[in-house]
XYZ file of C-alpha atoms in Angstrom:
715
model
C -24.556 -78.743 26.758
C -21.419 -79.235 24.682
C -21.641 -81.394 21.589
C -20.152 -84.946 21.851
C -18.242 -84.179 18.681
C -16.663 -81.159 20.334
C -15.917 -82.982 23.633
C -14.292 -85.996 21.978
C -12.183 -83.913 19.666
C -11.126 -81.595 22.492
C -9.883 -84.666 24.375
C -8.006 -85.759 21.261
C -6.478 -82.301 20.925
C -5.279 -82.377 24.547
C -3.611 -85.762 24.023
C -2.094 -84.707 20.738
C -0.609 -81.513 22.135
C 0.336 -82.712 25.630
C 3.956 -83.145 24.600
C 4.178 -79.638 23.139
C 5.063 -76.511 25.055
C 2.236 -74.577 26.683
C 2.904 -71.462 24.592
C 2.784 -73.203 21.223
C -0.392 -75.084 22.171
C -2.341 -72.120 23.485
C -3.408 -70.589 20.182
C -4.680 -73.736 18.379
C -6.424 -75.131 21.447
C -8.187 -71.898 22.348
C -9.120 -71.273 18.746
C -10.671 -74.712 18.408
C -12.619 -74.365 21.653
C -13.901 -70.985 20.532
C -14.986 -72.409 17.173
C -16.913 -75.109 19.066
C -18.797 -72.480 21.048
C -19.622 -70.298 18.058
C -20.585 -72.901 15.438
C -23.460 -75.266 14.923
C -22.707 -78.936 14.408
C -24.889 -79.675 11.412
C -21.646 -80.120 9.489
C -18.801 -81.831 11.433
C -15.544 -79.937 11.375
C -13.260 -82.107 13.512
C -11.104 -82.791 10.437
C -10.839 -79.118 9.536
C -7.929 -78.258 11.897
C -4.253 -78.847 11.130
C -1.317 -77.964 13.370
C 2.423 -78.111 12.580
C 2.523 -81.503 14.328
C 0.139 -83.038 11.794
C 1.673 -84.933 8.887
C -0.747 -83.215 6.499
C 0.067 -79.687 7.741
C 2.845 -78.901 5.220
C 1.064 -80.512 2.238
C -2.054 -78.454 2.985
C 0.013 -75.290 3.452
C 1.662 -75.874 0.068
C -1.466 -77.156 -1.683
C -2.564 -73.852 -3.203
C 0.458 -71.643 -2.493
C 1.680 -70.470 -5.906
C 4.810 -68.509 -4.966
C 7.319 -70.950 -3.469
C 9.434 -67.980 -2.362
C 6.840 -67.463 0.366
C 7.314 -71.023 1.674
C 11.061 -70.933 2.275
C 12.182 -72.163 5.740
C 12.894 -68.627 6.956
C 9.296 -67.510 6.341
C 6.992 -67.648 9.433
C 4.426 -70.440 9.424
C 0.881 -70.402 10.852
C 0.102 -72.036 14.168
C -3.059 -73.529 12.732
C -4.747 -74.093 9.375
C -8.539 -74.095 9.531
C -10.488 -75.337 6.495
C -14.117 -74.298 7.083
C -16.750 -76.430 5.405
C -19.738 -74.113 5.776
C -20.361 -70.389 5.914
C -21.106 -70.449 9.688
C -17.620 -71.910 10.204
C -16.178 -68.788 8.568
C -18.324 -66.602 10.804
C -16.998 -68.428 13.845
C -13.405 -68.027 12.646
C -13.824 -64.249 12.426
C -15.463 -64.016 15.840
C -12.802 -66.187 17.490
C -9.867 -64.423 15.864
C -11.248 -61.158 17.201
C -11.901 -62.512 20.690
C -8.471 -64.150 20.992
C -6.591 -61.302 19.292
C -5.175 -63.632 16.634
C -4.284 -62.672 13.093
C -6.540 -64.385 10.579
C -5.139 -64.899 7.078
C -7.700 -65.864 4.430
C -6.731 -67.971 1.423
C -8.903 -68.711 -1.579
C -6.666 -69.847 -4.463
C -3.264 -68.924 -3.007
C -2.252 -66.663 -5.899
C -1.243 -63.676 -3.761
C 2.094 -62.642 -5.298
C 3.606 -61.807 -1.901
C 1.919 -64.732 -0.152
C -0.001 -62.497 2.234
C -2.912 -64.937 2.275
C -0.780 -67.578 3.996
C 2.246 -65.850 5.609
C 2.756 -63.022 8.101
C 5.737 -60.805 8.806
C 4.183 -59.162 11.859
C 5.500 -61.708 14.345
C 2.354 -62.402 16.360
C 0.561 -65.778 16.103
C -1.598 -66.206 13.041
C -4.105 -68.710 11.702
C -4.977 -69.484 8.090
C -8.608 -69.841 7.075
C -8.304 -71.896 3.893
C -11.562 -71.664 1.919
C -10.744 -74.514 -0.462
C -13.669 -76.597 0.879
C -16.183 -73.883 -0.036
C -16.357 -74.468 -3.779
C -20.026 -74.828 -4.631
C -21.179 -73.474 -8.025
C -24.778 -73.012 -9.182
C -25.536 -71.934 -12.767
C -28.905 -70.355 -13.583
C -29.461 -70.440 -17.349
C -32.776 -68.592 -17.200
C -31.207 -65.668 -15.369
C -27.860 -66.075 -17.166
C -26.051 -65.942 -13.852
C -24.030 -68.162 -11.522
C -23.302 -68.257 -7.798
C -19.745 -69.386 -7.007
C -18.329 -69.890 -3.521
C -15.000 -68.262 -2.735
C -12.990 -71.502 -2.654
C -13.871 -72.453 -6.221
C -11.270 -71.866 -8.905
C -11.881 -69.952 -12.103
C -11.402 -73.190 -14.046
C -14.188 -74.891 -12.093
C -16.507 -71.963 -12.780
C -15.702 -72.094 -16.498
C -16.355 -75.835 -16.636
C -19.673 -75.677 -14.752
C -20.885 -72.937 -17.098
C -19.846 -74.922 -20.188
C -21.640 -77.974 -18.774
C -24.928 -76.105 -18.943
C -24.399 -73.942 -22.037
C -22.076 -73.712 -25.031
C -22.881 -70.042 -25.629
C -22.413 -68.570 -22.156
C -19.152 -67.683 -20.444
C -17.610 -65.377 -17.877
C -14.843 -62.777 -18.446
C -12.139 -63.530 -15.896
C -8.593 -64.858 -15.583
C -6.527 -66.994 -17.934
C -4.868 -69.154 -15.253
C -7.504 -71.676 -14.243
C -6.207 -72.308 -10.705
C -7.061 -68.759 -9.604
C -9.425 -68.770 -6.624
C -12.482 -66.771 -7.569
C -12.822 -65.312 -4.077
C -9.605 -63.301 -4.193
C -9.378 -62.985 -7.978
C -12.443 -60.768 -8.282
C -11.556 -58.606 -5.280
C -8.624 -57.253 -7.306
C -10.407 -56.759 -10.621
C -10.173 -60.095 -12.473
C -8.925 -59.358 -15.968
C -8.849 -61.971 -18.705
C -8.962 -62.650 -22.418
C -12.522 -61.298 -22.859
C -12.043 -58.023 -20.984
C -11.871 -55.914 -24.156
C -15.349 -57.173 -25.073
C -17.086 -57.476 -21.699
C -14.877 -55.712 -19.154
C -13.393 -57.230 -16.010
C -14.819 -59.855 -13.723
C -15.783 -57.109 -11.233
C -17.749 -55.360 -13.968
C -19.927 -58.468 -14.230
C -20.714 -59.140 -10.564
C -24.372 -58.913 -9.557
C -24.226 -59.764 -5.845
C -21.911 -61.067 -3.145
C -21.904 -62.680 0.285
C -19.344 -61.473 2.800
C -18.506 -61.914 6.487
C -17.724 -58.561 8.078
C -15.499 -57.898 11.092
C -18.408 -58.573 13.470
C -18.952 -62.038 12.049
C -22.175 -61.077 10.289
C -22.995 -62.453 6.837
C -24.105 -59.719 4.440
C -25.384 -59.688 0.877
C -25.562 -56.726 -1.488
C -28.769 -55.381 -0.005
C -27.692 -55.635 3.627
C -24.120 -54.434 3.091
C -25.146 -51.346 1.087
C -23.850 -50.048 -2.209
C -20.725 -48.426 -0.720
C -19.345 -51.699 0.620
C -20.499 -53.588 -2.462
C -18.591 -51.052 -4.563
C -15.465 -51.393 -2.414
C -15.178 -55.191 -2.457
C -15.261 -55.298 -6.271
C -11.638 -54.369 -6.878
C -10.604 -52.941 -3.508
C -8.177 -55.770 -2.744
C -8.406 -59.185 -1.121
C -9.582 -59.362 2.528
C -9.632 -55.558 2.811
C -13.272 -55.270 3.875
C -14.188 -58.760 5.059
C -14.090 -62.389 3.971
C -15.781 -63.081 0.659
C -18.010 -66.162 0.816
C -19.271 -66.097 -2.748
C -20.044 -64.049 -5.845
C -23.100 -63.885 -8.048
C -21.757 -63.589 -11.591
C -23.459 -62.163 -14.649
C -22.738 -64.524 -17.529
C -21.999 -63.184 -21.006
C -22.932 -64.540 -24.415
C -19.999 -66.061 -26.317
C -20.029 -67.383 -29.891
C -20.184 -71.125 -30.439
C -16.881 -70.862 -32.346
C -13.860 -68.799 -31.338
C -10.407 -68.556 -32.907
C -6.956 -68.703 -31.319
C -3.405 -68.290 -32.573
C 0.114 -68.290 -31.166
C 2.881 -66.688 -33.267
C 6.498 -66.297 -32.017
C 8.829 -63.603 -33.355
C 12.495 -63.253 -32.349
C 14.708 -60.191 -32.727
C 16.131 -61.787 -35.844
C 12.574 -61.961 -37.262
C 12.044 -58.217 -36.776
C 10.355 -58.502 -33.386
C 11.139 -54.899 -32.422
C 9.302 -53.222 -35.314
C 6.373 -55.624 -35.039
C 6.035 -54.948 -31.317
C 6.230 -51.194 -31.867
C 3.368 -51.458 -34.355
C 1.430 -53.672 -31.936
C 1.509 -50.850 -29.386
C -0.083 -48.462 -31.873
C -3.043 -50.660 -32.833
C -3.769 -53.108 -30.012
C -6.099 -50.838 -27.989
C -8.000 -49.701 -31.101
C -8.465 -53.034 -32.857
C -11.770 -54.971 -32.818
C -13.142 -55.376 -29.261
C -13.521 -59.123 -29.739
C -9.778 -59.630 -30.207
C -7.485 -60.038 -27.205
C -3.873 -60.275 -28.393
C -1.331 -60.366 -25.578
C 2.448 -60.546 -25.981
C 4.681 -62.921 -24.007
C 8.320 -61.794 -23.976
C 11.089 -64.137 -22.831
C 14.691 -65.130 -23.546
C 15.335 -68.218 -25.723
C 18.290 -69.897 -27.425
C 19.188 -68.701 -30.897
C 18.435 -71.231 -33.603
C 21.466 -70.415 -35.729
C 24.123 -69.933 -33.039
C 24.478 -72.461 -30.234
C 24.954 -71.069 -26.734
C 23.714 -67.574 -27.583
C 20.462 -66.054 -26.363
C 17.888 -63.841 -28.037
C 14.576 -62.227 -27.118
C 11.373 -63.816 -28.349
C 7.969 -62.112 -28.476
C 4.988 -64.456 -28.768
C 1.603 -63.121 -29.879
C -1.050 -65.179 -28.118
C -4.629 -64.319 -29.073
C -8.285 -65.158 -28.606
C -10.855 -63.846 -31.076
C -14.581 -64.135 -30.396
C -15.492 -65.117 -33.931
C -14.510 -67.084 -37.006
C -11.064 -67.311 -38.584
C -12.262 -65.541 -41.737
C -13.348 -62.472 -39.812
C -10.121 -62.530 -37.783
C -7.945 -62.574 -40.908
C -9.883 -59.643 -42.328
C -9.327 -57.605 -39.149
C -5.629 -58.469 -38.920
C -4.951 -57.677 -42.586
C -6.583 -54.281 -42.152
C -5.080 -53.309 -38.790
C -1.934 -55.363 -38.186
C -0.574 -56.919 -41.419
C 2.990 -56.658 -40.033
C 2.412 -59.815 -37.984
C 1.826 -61.842 -41.153
C -1.044 -63.924 -39.775
C -2.242 -66.739 -42.060
C -5.109 -69.206 -41.879
C -2.651 -71.995 -41.005
C -1.665 -70.093 -37.847
C -5.258 -70.086 -36.578
C -7.415 -72.722 -34.930
C -11.176 -72.622 -34.437
C -12.616 -74.205 -31.297
C -15.283 -73.803 -28.627
C -14.960 -71.241 -25.845
C -14.181 -73.848 -23.156
C -11.510 -75.366 -25.410
C -9.937 -71.921 -25.764
C -9.750 -71.769 -21.969
C -7.726 -74.990 -21.978
C -5.547 -73.735 -24.844
C -4.660 -70.397 -23.236
C -4.058 -72.012 -19.845
C -1.352 -74.203 -21.372
C -2.991 -77.627 -21.156
C -1.809 -80.229 -23.700
C -3.950 -80.655 -26.785
C -7.007 -82.920 -26.414
C -6.970 -82.653 -22.610
C -10.603 -83.087 -21.465
C -12.062 -79.916 -19.891
C -13.191 -81.929 -16.875
C -9.631 -81.707 -15.570
C -10.486 -78.127 -14.587
C -12.496 -79.514 -11.666
C -9.238 -80.573 -10.002
C -8.348 -76.922 -9.499
C -4.626 -77.631 -9.625
C -1.967 -75.196 -10.745
C 0.298 -76.213 -13.607
C 2.946 -73.639 -12.729
C 4.572 -73.233 -9.314
C 7.831 -71.328 -9.059
C 9.939 -69.072 -6.931
C 9.256 -65.625 -8.332
C 9.070 -61.883 -7.796
C 6.681 -59.795 -9.902
C 5.814 -56.160 -10.575
C 3.341 -54.327 -12.798
C 3.032 -51.159 -14.876
C 0.509 -49.438 -17.137
C 1.563 -47.900 -20.455
C -0.310 -44.913 -21.907
C 1.895 -44.063 -24.870
C 3.912 -46.400 -27.118
C 7.404 -47.264 -25.899
C 9.848 -46.045 -28.588
C 12.278 -48.407 -30.266
C 15.163 -46.934 -28.258
C 13.294 -47.884 -25.092
C 12.702 -51.390 -26.425
C 16.418 -51.783 -27.163
C 17.231 -51.008 -23.538
C 14.561 -53.464 -22.462
C 16.064 -56.267 -24.598
C 19.499 -55.558 -23.158
C 18.218 -55.967 -19.599
C 16.195 -59.045 -20.530
C 19.343 -60.789 -21.730
C 21.036 -60.142 -18.368
C 18.570 -62.433 -16.556
C 18.338 -66.232 -16.576
C 14.559 -66.694 -16.861
C 12.874 -63.322 -17.334
C 9.232 -63.124 -18.323
C 7.199 -60.135 -19.472
C 3.476 -60.232 -20.206
C 1.900 -57.347 -22.133
C -1.903 -57.417 -21.856
C -3.888 -55.104 -24.179
C -6.561 -52.651 -23.051
C -9.065 -50.536 -24.991
C -12.510 -51.683 -26.063
C -14.922 -52.005 -23.146
C -12.121 -51.165 -20.705
C -12.007 -47.619 -22.106
C -15.791 -47.209 -21.915
C -16.203 -47.941 -18.208
C -15.537 -45.067 -15.809
C -12.528 -45.205 -13.471
C -14.873 -44.745 -10.521
C -17.375 -47.489 -11.351
C -15.284 -49.866 -9.232
C -12.091 -49.369 -7.183
C -10.132 -50.747 -10.169
C -9.108 -47.436 -11.838
C -6.988 -48.471 -14.837
C -9.387 -47.769 -17.672
C -9.453 -45.105 -20.383
C -6.094 -44.061 -21.802
C -4.263 -47.299 -20.980
C -2.797 -49.043 -24.043
C -1.557 -52.133 -22.237
C -0.456 -53.461 -18.861
C 2.995 -54.928 -18.229
C 3.674 -57.751 -15.805
C 7.378 -58.241 -15.001
C 8.357 -61.632 -13.575
C 11.729 -62.932 -12.372
C 11.721 -66.749 -12.014
C 14.093 -69.193 -10.344
C 13.843 -72.827 -9.326
C 15.902 -73.307 -6.148
C 15.154 -72.231 -2.541
C 18.444 -70.353 -2.290
C 18.477 -66.998 -0.475
C 21.392 -65.547 -2.459
C 19.786 -66.652 -5.705
C 16.548 -64.995 -4.658
C 18.384 -61.750 -3.862
C 20.033 -61.783 -7.286
C 16.755 -62.138 -9.178
C 14.875 -59.642 -7.017
C 17.635 -57.065 -7.559
C 17.383 -57.612 -11.317
C 13.645 -56.992 -11.474
C 13.997 -53.866 -9.350
C 16.608 -52.479 -11.745
C 14.358 -53.262 -14.705
C 11.443 -51.545 -12.967
C 13.574 -48.438 -12.403
C 14.618 -48.415 -16.064
C 10.980 -48.446 -17.242
C 10.042 -45.370 -15.200
C 10.129 -42.927 -18.118
C 8.014 -45.160 -20.384
C 5.022 -45.892 -18.147
C 2.250 -44.034 -16.330
C 3.140 -41.208 -13.963
C 1.520 -39.209 -11.144
C 0.990 -41.795 -9.871
C 2.918 -44.661 -11.378
C 0.051 -47.132 -11.471
C 0.151 -50.751 -10.305
C -2.304 -53.671 -10.323
C -3.411 -54.684 -6.836
C -3.679 -58.392 -7.745
C 0.027 -58.267 -8.639
C 0.764 -57.152 -5.112
C 4.246 -55.671 -4.726
C 5.490 -54.918 -1.207
C 8.318 -52.820 -2.666
C 5.676 -50.125 -3.175
C 5.062 -49.951 0.575
C 3.497 -51.815 3.476
C 2.432 -51.384 7.088
C 5.494 -51.565 9.291
C 5.262 -54.477 11.733
C 1.488 -54.483 11.521
C 1.190 -50.971 12.941
C -2.538 -50.320 13.245
C -1.856 -46.582 13.616
C -0.372 -46.378 10.149
C -1.623 -43.063 8.784
C -3.764 -42.495 5.738
C -1.002 -40.316 4.270
C 1.535 -43.110 4.707
C -0.822 -45.653 3.175
C -1.283 -43.315 0.202
C 2.283 -44.212 -0.746
C 0.963 -47.380 -2.353
C -2.793 -46.805 -2.211
C -2.736 -44.134 -4.908
C -0.728 -46.430 -7.181
C -3.195 -49.276 -6.880
C -6.422 -47.241 -6.819
C -5.578 -43.695 -8.016
C -8.361 -41.269 -7.010
C -10.509 -44.121 -5.733
C -8.190 -44.451 -2.729
C -8.768 -41.082 -1.017
C -12.488 -40.485 -1.546
C -14.233 -40.392 1.808
C -17.295 -38.757 3.311
C -17.187 -36.863 6.650
C -18.184 -40.120 8.390
C -15.215 -41.852 6.673
C -17.367 -43.764 4.186
C -16.116 -44.179 0.646
C -17.298 -41.796 -2.070
C -17.429 -42.470 -5.774
C -15.000 -40.333 -7.700
C -16.501 -38.559 -10.710
C -14.463 -37.908 -13.820
C -14.493 -34.548 -15.589
C -16.825 -35.833 -18.290
C -19.395 -37.098 -15.794
C -19.336 -34.114 -13.427
C -21.550 -31.834 -15.523
C -24.126 -34.589 -15.987
C -24.147 -35.325 -12.262
C -24.560 -31.625 -11.363
C -27.482 -31.348 -13.752
C -29.196 -34.440 -12.343
C -28.750 -33.446 -8.698
C -29.696 -29.808 -9.308
C -32.737 -30.897 -11.338
C -33.607 -27.324 -12.310
C -34.199 -26.245 -8.711
C -33.664 -22.515 -8.252
C -33.884 -19.997 -5.470
C -31.652 -19.132 -2.511
C -31.968 -22.659 -1.072
C -30.038 -24.113 -4.058
C -26.905 -22.035 -4.415
C -23.566 -23.560 -5.374
C -22.553 -24.438 -1.825
C -25.822 -26.169 -1.061
C -25.536 -28.080 -4.326
C -22.091 -29.340 -3.238
C -23.542 -30.647 0.015
C -26.364 -32.381 -1.805
C -23.924 -34.128 -4.155
C -21.732 -35.213 -1.233
C -24.779 -36.646 0.513
C -25.530 -38.549 -2.675
C -22.082 -40.156 -2.367
C -20.046 -38.457 -5.106
C -16.896 -36.372 -5.182
C -14.429 -34.710 -7.520
C -11.645 -32.245 -6.886
C -13.228 -29.104 -8.397
C -16.813 -29.801 -7.384
C -17.275 -26.589 -5.352
C -16.197 -24.197 -8.098
C -18.051 -26.257 -10.723
C -21.304 -26.127 -8.753
C -21.066 -22.379 -8.117
C -20.369 -21.718 -11.788
C -23.247 -23.961 -12.862
C -25.771 -22.104 -10.681
C -24.454 -18.729 -11.868
C -24.888 -19.695 -15.513
C -28.178 -21.555 -15.137
C -30.654 -19.326 -16.998
C -33.763 -20.205 -15.019
C -31.968 -19.612 -11.731
C -30.936 -16.130 -12.795
C -34.426 -15.321 -14.095
C -36.236 -16.453 -10.952
C -33.490 -15.995 -8.366
C -35.389 -13.457 -6.227
C -38.889 -14.945 -6.595
C -40.641 -17.766 -4.833
C -43.557 -19.196 -6.805
C -44.407 -15.795 -8.387
C -44.082 -14.432 -11.914
C -40.736 -12.807 -12.767
C -41.854 -9.202 -12.042
C -39.604 -6.679 -10.331
C -40.419 -6.231 -6.632
C -39.622 -3.151 -4.522
C -38.499 -4.010 -1.022
C -37.901 -1.565 1.817
C -36.534 -2.281 5.243
C -39.039 -0.044 7.075
C -42.421 -0.249 5.392
C -44.531 -0.365 8.574
C -45.547 3.342 8.631
C -47.153 3.112 5.218
C -49.004 -0.164 5.434
C -51.284 1.263 8.113
C -52.092 4.305 5.963
C -52.475 2.344 2.717
C -50.135 4.788 0.986
C -47.754 4.243 -1.902
C -44.226 4.272 -0.504
C -42.787 5.479 -3.786
C -44.839 8.675 -4.296
C -44.296 11.927 -2.311
C -45.918 11.902 1.135
C -48.570 14.591 1.626
C -49.589 15.840 5.062
C -53.324 16.331 5.531
C -52.793 19.224 7.994
C -50.731 21.258 5.567
C -51.796 23.226 2.550
C -50.616 20.810 -0.143
C -47.163 20.434 1.398
C -45.492 17.101 0.709
C -42.255 15.372 1.650
C -40.009 14.487 -1.289
C -39.801 10.788 -2.221
C -36.024 11.044 -2.527
C -35.479 12.235 1.045
C -33.028 9.404 1.824
C -30.907 10.116 -1.249
C -30.707 13.877 -0.705
C -30.582 14.235 3.063
C -30.012 11.226 5.292
C -27.385 9.487 3.186
C -25.202 12.621 3.201
C -24.612 11.991 6.909
C -22.839 8.700 6.022
C -21.116 9.372 2.680
C -18.709 6.388 2.705
C -21.394 3.882 3.612
C -22.917 1.775 0.787
C -26.643 2.106 0.407
C -28.777 -0.010 2.729
C -25.770 -1.154 4.763
C -26.827 -2.025 8.296
C -23.402 -2.006 9.947
C -22.305 1.391 8.583
C -18.993 0.675 6.894
C -17.933 -2.402 8.856
C -17.974 -5.889 7.358
C -20.492 -8.182 8.979
C -18.868 -11.029 10.922
C -20.188 -14.145 12.612
C -19.415 -14.282 16.344
C -16.626 -16.810 16.882
C -18.106 -18.148 20.113
C -21.246 -19.180 18.245
C -20.026 -20.559 14.928
C -16.459 -21.617 15.802
C -16.144 -22.773 19.431
C -13.102 -21.353 21.169
C -10.676 -23.256 23.381
C -12.739 -22.225 26.421
C -15.870 -23.764 24.920
C -13.922 -26.890 23.951
C -12.580 -27.284 27.487
C -16.050 -26.910 28.968
C -17.334 -29.568 26.569
C -14.408 -31.821 27.588
C -13.492 -32.700 24.015
C -10.133 -34.183 23.072
C -7.636 -32.201 21.008
C -8.228 -34.449 18.018
C -12.000 -33.979 18.238
C -11.612 -30.214 18.611
C -9.244 -30.010 15.636
C -11.581 -32.096 13.478
C -14.593 -30.035 14.568
C -12.806 -26.746 13.932
C -11.638 -27.934 10.522
C -15.173 -28.916 9.499
C -16.584 -25.590 10.711
C -13.971 -23.559 8.862
C -14.473 -25.628 5.731
C -18.169 -24.702 5.672
C -17.976 -21.098 6.919
C -18.499 -19.654 3.443
C -21.516 -21.845 2.984
C -22.980 -20.569 6.266
C -22.493 -16.980 5.187
C -24.240 -17.715 1.915
C -27.051 -19.403 3.820
C -27.472 -16.284 5.969
C -27.676 -14.077 2.883
C -30.126 -16.466 1.268
C -32.248 -16.472 4.406
C -32.361 -12.667 4.391
C -33.337 -12.569 0.739
C -36.042 -15.135 1.317
C -37.432 -13.129 4.234
C -37.503 -9.897 2.238
C -39.211 -11.567 -0.711
C -41.902 -13.012 1.504
C -42.474 -9.680 3.206
C -42.693 -7.915 -0.151
C -45.218 -10.406 -1.408
C -47.346 -9.989 1.713
C -47.277 -6.181 1.520
C -48.005 -6.125 -2.205
C -51.171 -8.118 -1.618
C -52.473 -5.472 0.793
C -51.353 -2.412 -1.159
C -54.101 -0.548 -3.065
C -52.862 1.151 -6.238
C -53.347 4.951 -6.211
C -52.812 7.527 -8.908
C -51.890 11.048 -7.811
C -51.788 14.241 -9.807
C -49.901 17.374 -8.756
C -51.976 20.247 -7.369
């Protein structure tokens, strides 16, 4: 029986939409009815649906959207906004979107740089699932952890932690209106990342709704999926419901400073020095640079470039001054430039809140900065020379409101492997650049002007940033790098690699034969992994090819793994010592292919054979060498095919087209099957050789047990 709540609201929906066209009403009405069928009613959700006819539709659409460029009149709008209040509501939304073939866009904090959490360029109807009502936070001081629902903002998480403890924190973003659901799926960097790593490096568990509408935690989803959601991009693998965060210990007193330097103050040389020290300086110091265009103080109407050094140090001002004087005296930091405060106060300071603003304002989850903008990102692995900086200043001065943010790396970021999470930008990165072009009017021509400028700047920086690939940060999503054309679900893996390799590097293309993700192993970790998987196991069953298979089954991959494994087994001393033995001492064994005549007689196969009927006549022991082998001079000793290379019958190991047709396989299945068989053909040959060696060794051992030693003397 249908719920009264559902019946009454359905009647209200019919009345509300009766004046609308049938086509425009179909999607919201069907979606609501489907939600009714697939949800419980312990939590009423009649006020969770908003259509374009509702007065609150536009305010809700704009409520958390950060990039106003994505809300211009020409941008497609959703047919419905659904604000689930419980986790089962999210499950129902996934099930219904699948049943009705409707696009489902998921929004947490609305900080997607291209607005993909609340817009769609595909053209088909779409619905927004806005998770802003799911913002519960539970802090566990004993476990030093916290559960945060996906709709909560980073600022709310920070405040709830500080409520319970003054010495615990979490390393995530600087902008407090970031929704934690999407923020962590891209990595979640912040001002403590050099000390504690990214937000994804400090996630203990998660709850997610998969494409079937099932809620999974870390145990039920498996380590592969848990690995993928921590940095693999928002909404790529399901809808995040919440994260379990590992809290970190922060000092009771931290220090901040903010020092501006213009070109007239020697900003270029200071910034060049900053590049040389910022990734090597104390791990507790995060010193980013904000670069923008300002008015000159001396000359009215003229512009100059200003670099502002904004820092957080996890410690006292005295220790900070000591570090800066040793590593970066060029900045000229003094005690008057620094301010000591608590960790939560530093959050307010770096987020741009006015002085003395109470931290409780973070619970509002509101953004202080909403603009029309276009952004891009880069990673720098060697200092940009002063000539490059000069060109950068020149292009900065061409734009009205340019903004560059240089965020330092090093510290813990260099200690964590690229493959620990999908976020690959780790060791070797000095700093990350965020380019931003800002404007304040919803004018299409104005937007084109600013977007063209940032694209030219991005092209100019090509020779100064990472290459092969040119890396990009997935949370600074940039559709200029590539996108699915018109929502084409048949978009190939090779085409997706156009941007996938830039966001994820080698983490993008690691897959098992069943298309599951593999963890990419760096060169430094490969030898350790081989040693652990091999575990000293020798014998023909653990050759290089078998070792490769075992590592793949364990879920790891690197480009040279086959050659590395073969070389490891060849050089492994114990394997070479005991290669032809199975649980026997390393003594030389003598194996013959035809020992059956002698076992019955109990005779030594090595000594000359004497005939009892003759008068001391004996056959020579080297009869094969001197007589039989002369009949086949070109044939290697003990070759069974007499000069021809042994081959595996194609009809058995590699099915032909005739076999494929009989099996009624598709071309794609046949090609995939043939590729897999060819890829492992060498391994099968090695297995055959190993099997033969194993058989001979076992036979030799059996015969040696029965052989009775004899000593013969001539005469």
